[in-house]
Tab-separated table of C-alpha atoms in Angstrom:
chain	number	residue	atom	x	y	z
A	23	UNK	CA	0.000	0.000	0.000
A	24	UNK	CA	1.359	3.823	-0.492
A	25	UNK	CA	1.954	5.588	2.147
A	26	UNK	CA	3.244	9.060	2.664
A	27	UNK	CA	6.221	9.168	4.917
A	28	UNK	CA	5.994	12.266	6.995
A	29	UNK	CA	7.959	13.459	10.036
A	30	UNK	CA	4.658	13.950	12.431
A	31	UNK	CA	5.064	12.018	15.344
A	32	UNK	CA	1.544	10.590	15.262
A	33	UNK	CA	2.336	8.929	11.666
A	34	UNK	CA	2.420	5.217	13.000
A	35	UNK	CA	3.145	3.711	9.423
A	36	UNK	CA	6.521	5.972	9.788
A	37	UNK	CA	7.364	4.695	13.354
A	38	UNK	CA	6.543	1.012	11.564
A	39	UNK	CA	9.028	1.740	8.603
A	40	UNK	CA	11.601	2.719	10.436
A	41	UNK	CA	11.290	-0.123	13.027
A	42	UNK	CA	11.296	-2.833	10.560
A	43	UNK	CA	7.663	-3.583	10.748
A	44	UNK	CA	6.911	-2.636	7.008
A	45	UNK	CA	9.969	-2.915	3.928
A	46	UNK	CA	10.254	-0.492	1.366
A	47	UNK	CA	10.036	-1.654	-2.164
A	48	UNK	CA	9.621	1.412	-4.322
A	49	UNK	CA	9.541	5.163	-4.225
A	50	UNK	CA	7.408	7.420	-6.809
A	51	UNK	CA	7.122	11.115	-6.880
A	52	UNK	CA	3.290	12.788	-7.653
A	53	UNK	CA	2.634	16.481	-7.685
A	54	UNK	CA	6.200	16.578	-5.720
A	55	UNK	CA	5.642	14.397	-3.360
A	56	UNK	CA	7.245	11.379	-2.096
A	57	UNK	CA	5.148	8.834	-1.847
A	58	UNK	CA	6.599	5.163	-0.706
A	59	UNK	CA	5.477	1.285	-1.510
A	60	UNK	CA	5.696	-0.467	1.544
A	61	UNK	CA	5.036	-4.010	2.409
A	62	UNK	CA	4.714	-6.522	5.589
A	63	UNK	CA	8.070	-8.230	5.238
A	64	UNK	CA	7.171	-12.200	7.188
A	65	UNK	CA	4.578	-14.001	7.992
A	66	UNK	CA	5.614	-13.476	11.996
A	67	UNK	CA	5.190	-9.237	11.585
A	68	UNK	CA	1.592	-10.505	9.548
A	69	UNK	CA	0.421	-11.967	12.498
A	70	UNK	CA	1.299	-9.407	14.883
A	71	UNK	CA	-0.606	-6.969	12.994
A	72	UNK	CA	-3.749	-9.122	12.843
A	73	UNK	CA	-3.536	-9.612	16.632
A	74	UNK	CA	-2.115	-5.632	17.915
A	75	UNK	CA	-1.959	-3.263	14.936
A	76	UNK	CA	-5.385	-3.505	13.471
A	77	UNK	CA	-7.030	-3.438	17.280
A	78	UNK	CA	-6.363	-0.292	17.356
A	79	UNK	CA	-9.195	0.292	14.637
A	80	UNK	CA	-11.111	-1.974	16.567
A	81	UNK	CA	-10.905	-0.103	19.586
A	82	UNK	CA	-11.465	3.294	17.421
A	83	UNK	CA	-14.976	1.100	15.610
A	84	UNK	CA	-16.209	0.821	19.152
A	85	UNK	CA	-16.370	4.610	20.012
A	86	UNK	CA	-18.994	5.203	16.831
A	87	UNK	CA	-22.983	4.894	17.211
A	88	UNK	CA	-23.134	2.176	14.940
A	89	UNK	CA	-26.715	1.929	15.199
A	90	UNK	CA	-26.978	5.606	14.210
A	91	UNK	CA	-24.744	4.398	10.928
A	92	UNK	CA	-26.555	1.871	10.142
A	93	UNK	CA	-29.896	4.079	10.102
A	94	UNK	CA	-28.273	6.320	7.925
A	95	UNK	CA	-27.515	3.242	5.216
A	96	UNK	CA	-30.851	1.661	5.486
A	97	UNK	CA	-32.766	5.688	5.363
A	98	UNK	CA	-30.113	6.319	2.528
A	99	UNK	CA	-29.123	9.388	3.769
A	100	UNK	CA	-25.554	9.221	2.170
A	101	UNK	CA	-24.102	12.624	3.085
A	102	UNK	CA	-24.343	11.135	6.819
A	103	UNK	CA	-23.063	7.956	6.338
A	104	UNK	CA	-19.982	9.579	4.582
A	105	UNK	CA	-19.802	12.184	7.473
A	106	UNK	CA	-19.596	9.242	10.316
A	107	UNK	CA	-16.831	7.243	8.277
A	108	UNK	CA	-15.128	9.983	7.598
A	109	UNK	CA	-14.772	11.131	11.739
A	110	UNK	CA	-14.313	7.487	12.161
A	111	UNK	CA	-10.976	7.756	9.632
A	112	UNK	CA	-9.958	11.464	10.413
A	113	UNK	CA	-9.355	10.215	14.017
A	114	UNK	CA	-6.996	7.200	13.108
A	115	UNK	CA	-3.669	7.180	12.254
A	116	UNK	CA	-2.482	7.727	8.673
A	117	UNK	CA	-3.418	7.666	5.495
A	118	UNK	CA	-4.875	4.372	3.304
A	119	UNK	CA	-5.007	5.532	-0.089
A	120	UNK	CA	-4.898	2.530	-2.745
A	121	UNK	CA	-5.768	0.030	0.486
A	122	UNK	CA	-9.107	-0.803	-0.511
A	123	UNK	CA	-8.899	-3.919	1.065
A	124	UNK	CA	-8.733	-1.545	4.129
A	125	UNK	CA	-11.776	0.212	3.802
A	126	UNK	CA	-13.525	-3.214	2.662
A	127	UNK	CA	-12.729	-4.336	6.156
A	128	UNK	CA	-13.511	-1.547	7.768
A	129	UNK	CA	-17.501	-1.228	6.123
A	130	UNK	CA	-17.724	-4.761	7.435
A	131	UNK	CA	-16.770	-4.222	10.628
A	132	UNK	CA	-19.072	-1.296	11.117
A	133	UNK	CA	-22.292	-3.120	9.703
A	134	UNK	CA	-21.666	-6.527	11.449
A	135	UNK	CA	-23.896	-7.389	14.275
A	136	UNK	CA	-27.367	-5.986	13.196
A	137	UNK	CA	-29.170	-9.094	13.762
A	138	UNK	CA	-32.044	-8.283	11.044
A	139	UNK	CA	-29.976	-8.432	7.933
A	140	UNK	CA	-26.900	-11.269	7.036
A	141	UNK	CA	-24.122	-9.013	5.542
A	142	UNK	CA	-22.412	-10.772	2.296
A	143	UNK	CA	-19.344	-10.185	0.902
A	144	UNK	CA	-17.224	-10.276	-2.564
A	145	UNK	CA	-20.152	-12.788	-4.118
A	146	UNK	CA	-21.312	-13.074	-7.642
A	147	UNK	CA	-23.674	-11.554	-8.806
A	148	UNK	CA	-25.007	-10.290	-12.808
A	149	UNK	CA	-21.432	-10.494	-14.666
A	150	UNK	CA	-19.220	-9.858	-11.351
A	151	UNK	CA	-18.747	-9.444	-7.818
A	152	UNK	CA	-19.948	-7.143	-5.436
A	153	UNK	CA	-18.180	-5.775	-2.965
A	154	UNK	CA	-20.644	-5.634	0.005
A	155	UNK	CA	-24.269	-7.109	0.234
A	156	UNK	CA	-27.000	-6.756	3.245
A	157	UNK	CA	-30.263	-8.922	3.062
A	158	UNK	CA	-33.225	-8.328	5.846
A	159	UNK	CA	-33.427	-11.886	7.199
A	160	UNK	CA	-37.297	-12.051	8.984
A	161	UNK	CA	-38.785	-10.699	5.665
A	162	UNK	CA	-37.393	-10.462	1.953
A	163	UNK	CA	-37.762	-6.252	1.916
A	164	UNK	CA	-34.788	-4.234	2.214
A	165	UNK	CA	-31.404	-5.210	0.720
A	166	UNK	CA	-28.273	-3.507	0.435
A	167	UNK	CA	-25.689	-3.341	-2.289
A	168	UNK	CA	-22.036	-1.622	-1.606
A	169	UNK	CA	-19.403	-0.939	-4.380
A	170	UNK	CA	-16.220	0.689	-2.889
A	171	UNK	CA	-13.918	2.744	-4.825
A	172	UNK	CA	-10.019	4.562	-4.098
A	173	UNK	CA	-10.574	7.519	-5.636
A	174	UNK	CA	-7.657	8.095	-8.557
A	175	UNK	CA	-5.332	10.579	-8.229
A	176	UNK	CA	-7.521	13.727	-9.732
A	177	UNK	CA	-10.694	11.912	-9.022
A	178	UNK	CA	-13.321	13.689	-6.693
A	179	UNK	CA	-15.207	11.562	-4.108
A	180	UNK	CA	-18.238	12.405	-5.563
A	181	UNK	CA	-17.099	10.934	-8.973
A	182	UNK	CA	-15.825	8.060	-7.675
A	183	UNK	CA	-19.050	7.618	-6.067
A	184	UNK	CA	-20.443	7.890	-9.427
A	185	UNK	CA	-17.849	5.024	-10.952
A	186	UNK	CA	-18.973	3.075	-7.702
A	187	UNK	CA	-22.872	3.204	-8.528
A	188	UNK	CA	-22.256	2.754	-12.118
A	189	UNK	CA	-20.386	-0.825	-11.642
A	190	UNK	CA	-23.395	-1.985	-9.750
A	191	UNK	CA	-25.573	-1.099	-12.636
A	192	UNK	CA	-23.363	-1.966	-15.253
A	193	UNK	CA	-22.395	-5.479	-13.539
A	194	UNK	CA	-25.847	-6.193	-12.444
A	195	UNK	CA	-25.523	-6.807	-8.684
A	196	UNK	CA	-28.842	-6.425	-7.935
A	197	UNK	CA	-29.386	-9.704	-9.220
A	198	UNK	CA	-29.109	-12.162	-6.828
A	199	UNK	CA	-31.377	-9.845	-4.390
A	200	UNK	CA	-33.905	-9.486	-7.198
A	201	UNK	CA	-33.734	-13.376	-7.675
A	202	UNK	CA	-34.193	-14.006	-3.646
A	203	UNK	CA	-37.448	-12.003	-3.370
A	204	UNK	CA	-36.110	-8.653	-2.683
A	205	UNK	CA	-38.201	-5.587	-3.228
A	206	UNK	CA	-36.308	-2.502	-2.019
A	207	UNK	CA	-32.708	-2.598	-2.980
A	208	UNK	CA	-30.833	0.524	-1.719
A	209	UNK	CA	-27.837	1.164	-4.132
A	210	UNK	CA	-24.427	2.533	-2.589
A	211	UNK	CA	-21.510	3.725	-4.686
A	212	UNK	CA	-18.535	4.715	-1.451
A	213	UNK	CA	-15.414	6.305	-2.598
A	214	UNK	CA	-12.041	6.767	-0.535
A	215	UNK	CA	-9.326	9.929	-0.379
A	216	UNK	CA	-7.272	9.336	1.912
A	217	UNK	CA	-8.996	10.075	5.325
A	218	UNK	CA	-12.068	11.260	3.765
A	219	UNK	CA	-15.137	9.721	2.171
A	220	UNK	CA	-17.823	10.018	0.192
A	221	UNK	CA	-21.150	7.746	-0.416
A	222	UNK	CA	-24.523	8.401	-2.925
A	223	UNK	CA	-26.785	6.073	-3.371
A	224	UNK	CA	-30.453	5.241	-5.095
C-alpha cells in the first residue's frame, strides 16, 4: 500500500518503517511528493498486525454509534453515512489511499452485528462481484448493495461515487437480491481519499 512518509510524530506507518515492521520496495514522486510502496516483510510481523496493529481500529470502531450508521444506510441518507466514516478515519492514524482492502474491512466491521440483515461479501452476482451485500433476514424487503472505490489521483469523491454506482448497474448486482425475493434494494456507490469519504446512493 502507499503511504506518505511524513515526520509527524503521530504517523504510525513511519514509526513502523523505520522499526522494521513494514519494507520499502519502491519510491514514486506525484505532484512533488514522495510517496513510498511499503510491504509486511514475514509471515511473523503478519500476524502481529492481525492480533495488535489492526485493534487499534477496533478499539477506534467501538467509540462510533453504529446503530446511528446503520440508520443512515438503510434511510439512505448518504451525506451522513460519509460524514460518520469519515470522523471514524480522520481520528486514526495515517493515510490508506490505494488500500481498498482496508476500507472493505472496515464497512464490514461497522455493519456486522445488526441481527435483522446477514451481511455478504465479494459474491457473484449479474457479470461480477460485489463488494458488500446486506439482506433483511425475517422478511425479503430491504437489501443492500455496496461498491467501494479509491478515488484516482484527480478523481473527486463524488465521482468516484459515481464510478462506484455505475459498476453496480453496469455489472448487475442487484441480481441475486432481485432473484431471492427482494423488493427494495438501496444502491451505494462509497469512494475513498485518503482520510475522507464520500457515499450516494439510489
Amino acid at each position: 500500500t502507499y503511504a506518505e512518509l511524513d515526520k509527524k510524530k503521530e504517523n504510525m506507518w513511519n514509526f513502523l518503517f523505520f522499526t522494521g515492521y513494514l519494507k520499502m520496495t519502491d519510491v514514486e514522486n506525484i505532484d512533488g511528493e514522495r510517496y513510498y510502496t511499503l510491504v509486511i516483510p514475514n509471515k511473523e510481523i503478519h500476524l502481529c498486525y492481525k492480533n495488535i496493529i489492526m485493534s487499534y481500529f477496533d478499539e477506534r470502531k467501538e467509540k462510533i454509534d453504529r446503530g446511528e450508521l446503520f440508520n443512515a444506510f438503510i434511510n439512505r441518507d448518504a451525506d451522513k453515512v460519509a460524514g460518520i466514516i469519515t470522523k471514524l478515519m480522520q481520528g486514526s492514524i495515517s493515510y490508506f489511499d490505494n488500500a481498498e482492502n482496508f476500507y472493505h474491512a472496515l464497512i464490514i466491521g461497522l455493519l456486522t452485528g445488526n441481527y435483522n440483515y446477514k451481511i455478504r461479501s465479494n459474491r457473484e452476482s449479474g457479470s461480477g462481484r460485489y463488494d458488500i451485500a446486506l439482506y433483511q433476514q425475517d422478511e425479503f424487503d430491504t437489501a443492500m448493495i455496496i461498491e467501494l472505490k479509491i478515488c484516482e489521483e484527480k478523481e473527486g469523491l463524488k465521482a468516484g461515487c459515481r464510478r462506484a454506482l455505475q459498476q453496480i448497474c453496469d455489472k448487475h448486482y442487484t441480481d441475486e437480491a432481485e432473484a431471492d425475493g427482494y423488493t427494495n434494494i438501496i444502491k451505494y456507490g462509497i469512494a475513498f481519499k485518503g482520510k475522507s469519504c464520500g457515499a450516494i446512493c439510489e
